[in-house]
Amino acid sequence: MINRSVCRFLPQTFDKILIANRGEIACRVIKTCKKMGIKTVAVHSDVDSSAVHVKMADEAVCVGPAPTNKSYLNMDAIMDAIRATGAQATLWFICLLDDVTFIGPDTHAIQAMGDKIESKLIAKAAQVNTIPGFDGVVKTAEEAVKIAQDIGYPVMIKASAGGGGKGMRISWNDEETREGFRFSSQEAASSFGDDRLLIEKYIDNPRHIEIQVLADKHGNALWLNERECSIQRRNQKVVEEAPSTFLDPTTRRAMGEQAVQLAKAVQYSSAGTVEFLVDSNRNFYFLEMNTRLQVEHPITECITGLDLVEQMIRVAKGYQLKHKQEDIPINGWAIESRVYAEDPYKSFGLPSIGRLSQYQEPINLSKVRVDSGIQEGSDISIYYDPMISKLVTYGATRAEALARMEDALDNYVIRGVTHNIPLLREIITHPRFISGDISTNFLPEVYPDGFKGHQLEADKRRELLASAAALYITTQLRSQKVLGSLRVPSSPIECNHWELCVELGEGHHSMEVTKSGNVEVDGGKVEVSGQWNLASPLLPLTINGTDRMLQCLSRDASGRIVLQYLGTSLRVLSKLAAELNSYMPEKVPEDTSSILRSPMPGTVVAVSVKPGDTVAEGQEICVIEAMKMQNSLTAVRQAKVKNVHCKPGETVGEGDLLVELE
């Protein structure tokens, strides 16, 4: 219900707004519209008919089937929805009707900044620092090689109309340039309908820092401080924070002023983001301008106190900005973790699909914000971005915000899909991140062999093993009250002492547990206590006087429990069960050198081989596209192709057999 007492004091804007987007950002806009007393219209595909943004909106219109080009990017269907609902304004859709207002910059600014070639020329003219490179369109792979040689390696090949890390490749030699040209042009065409590319000098080991700008239609423009976005994988942001630990006031002001210069150069009017690369000497270079509300905008709202969606709506209605540059503060610190349905153990995150069988956000914690567009029972499909939510924490200091983020990640319950919370937790607790020693190369430098999960130190391993054992016994004792029997063979000391075997990775640990909570493991004693609700997935406990949080991932009828702590999974079972397991036949590992399986769900874009072909080690066999990102799958050895089990256009699941080798 709209709070009319609040709405009386808000300026008159629009009666009804159509939101041409989905997921967390659509939900985010609807919340502000409700606060302002504005009715909302959601559009949705047929598979999104029960989505959260559809339920939150006052009205909803189906605009087509699941693929985005047939629904959320279906201009005719969205135009029909605008006419049918009488919406006065739109977000994420430039309406061609004279009596409907677009909430965002005008088409000139969008086109100028949306084209990376033109935007770079405009930036130069506006005296904004730019990266050296070729300012024209690169037409062929061989032309790309010649340009790259002239600029000097390494170079960045990127889609002219791109964004979000799509259509971008780093090249260090001629062969990588040819390959990068092909993949970048294909991704650009798939994601943006525009395969034009540009090439510029790659700034090695930079930071990615962006400036939030806000401008009205009366020539006023502000910079709302910076966001540090250097933690990335595949050129896509993973963790962001505001402000940056790296910028001093002089550099911050210089970047802000150049961002405003660029906004004024294209007569920008709305919220926008000017992105920069910053080297180790705090030299900064214009990267691109995003003419929309960025995913990471909540951290700017946290440190400035501004509602950016409200400001965009006011600007679209013609109001002047209410604030001056000197009114924009930096109050505290905010951090955002992008929670994705991804497997972080595969290239730092390959998409995962499925249904959220259990979902619990940590919104009960202080100074925690969760922007999401899903709920328990929602499906994560191959058609859309795999983002589950934006998890934001804030505090008076960076240390306070980080501590809250650590706590929030430990209390976030997601079941049914693989997610990247283990990686997020490792990032925000890593000494390099805590000290602010980061760059866009952070993940490959810290995890050169890929992410392997949390590596427990000896004392933490002992504590975790003891906790698992104590929890297991607690579970069995409570079951005893119901079933009248205890599954764990005990010593004769009146069921006050048990022997267990706990599995952790490949290791088996024997231990003794007493009813009082004392556990002897690996030659040391650990005291564990806690009031556990075994029906809850969250299991708070105290280990040697320190509060910890575990999660119960699963339990089965045999008494086995799978726990998670710091991203590490453990299987807990009794000594008897462990002995019985030893008689089970050992599973023979599959020979992956002779087969190629899909590492993720997606669509086959290309198959480069046929039966009888001989492939060399590292040669491309096929290309899989997932969430509009293309992934080249290659041969691990030289061999002859035996069978091909896929063809372009087919949808494949994770683990599906694609190609067999002799």
XYZ file of C-alpha atoms in Angstrom, residues 488-499:
12
model
C 26.031 -44.361 16.673
C 27.762 -47.257 18.454
C 28.848 -45.859 21.825
C 31.325 -46.852 24.481
C 29.911 -48.461 27.630
C 30.095 -45.183 29.593
C 26.325 -44.625 29.680
C 26.168 -43.132 26.159
C 28.250 -40.113 27.176
C 31.161 -40.895 24.871
C 31.301 -41.671 21.154
C 33.874 -42.541 18.540
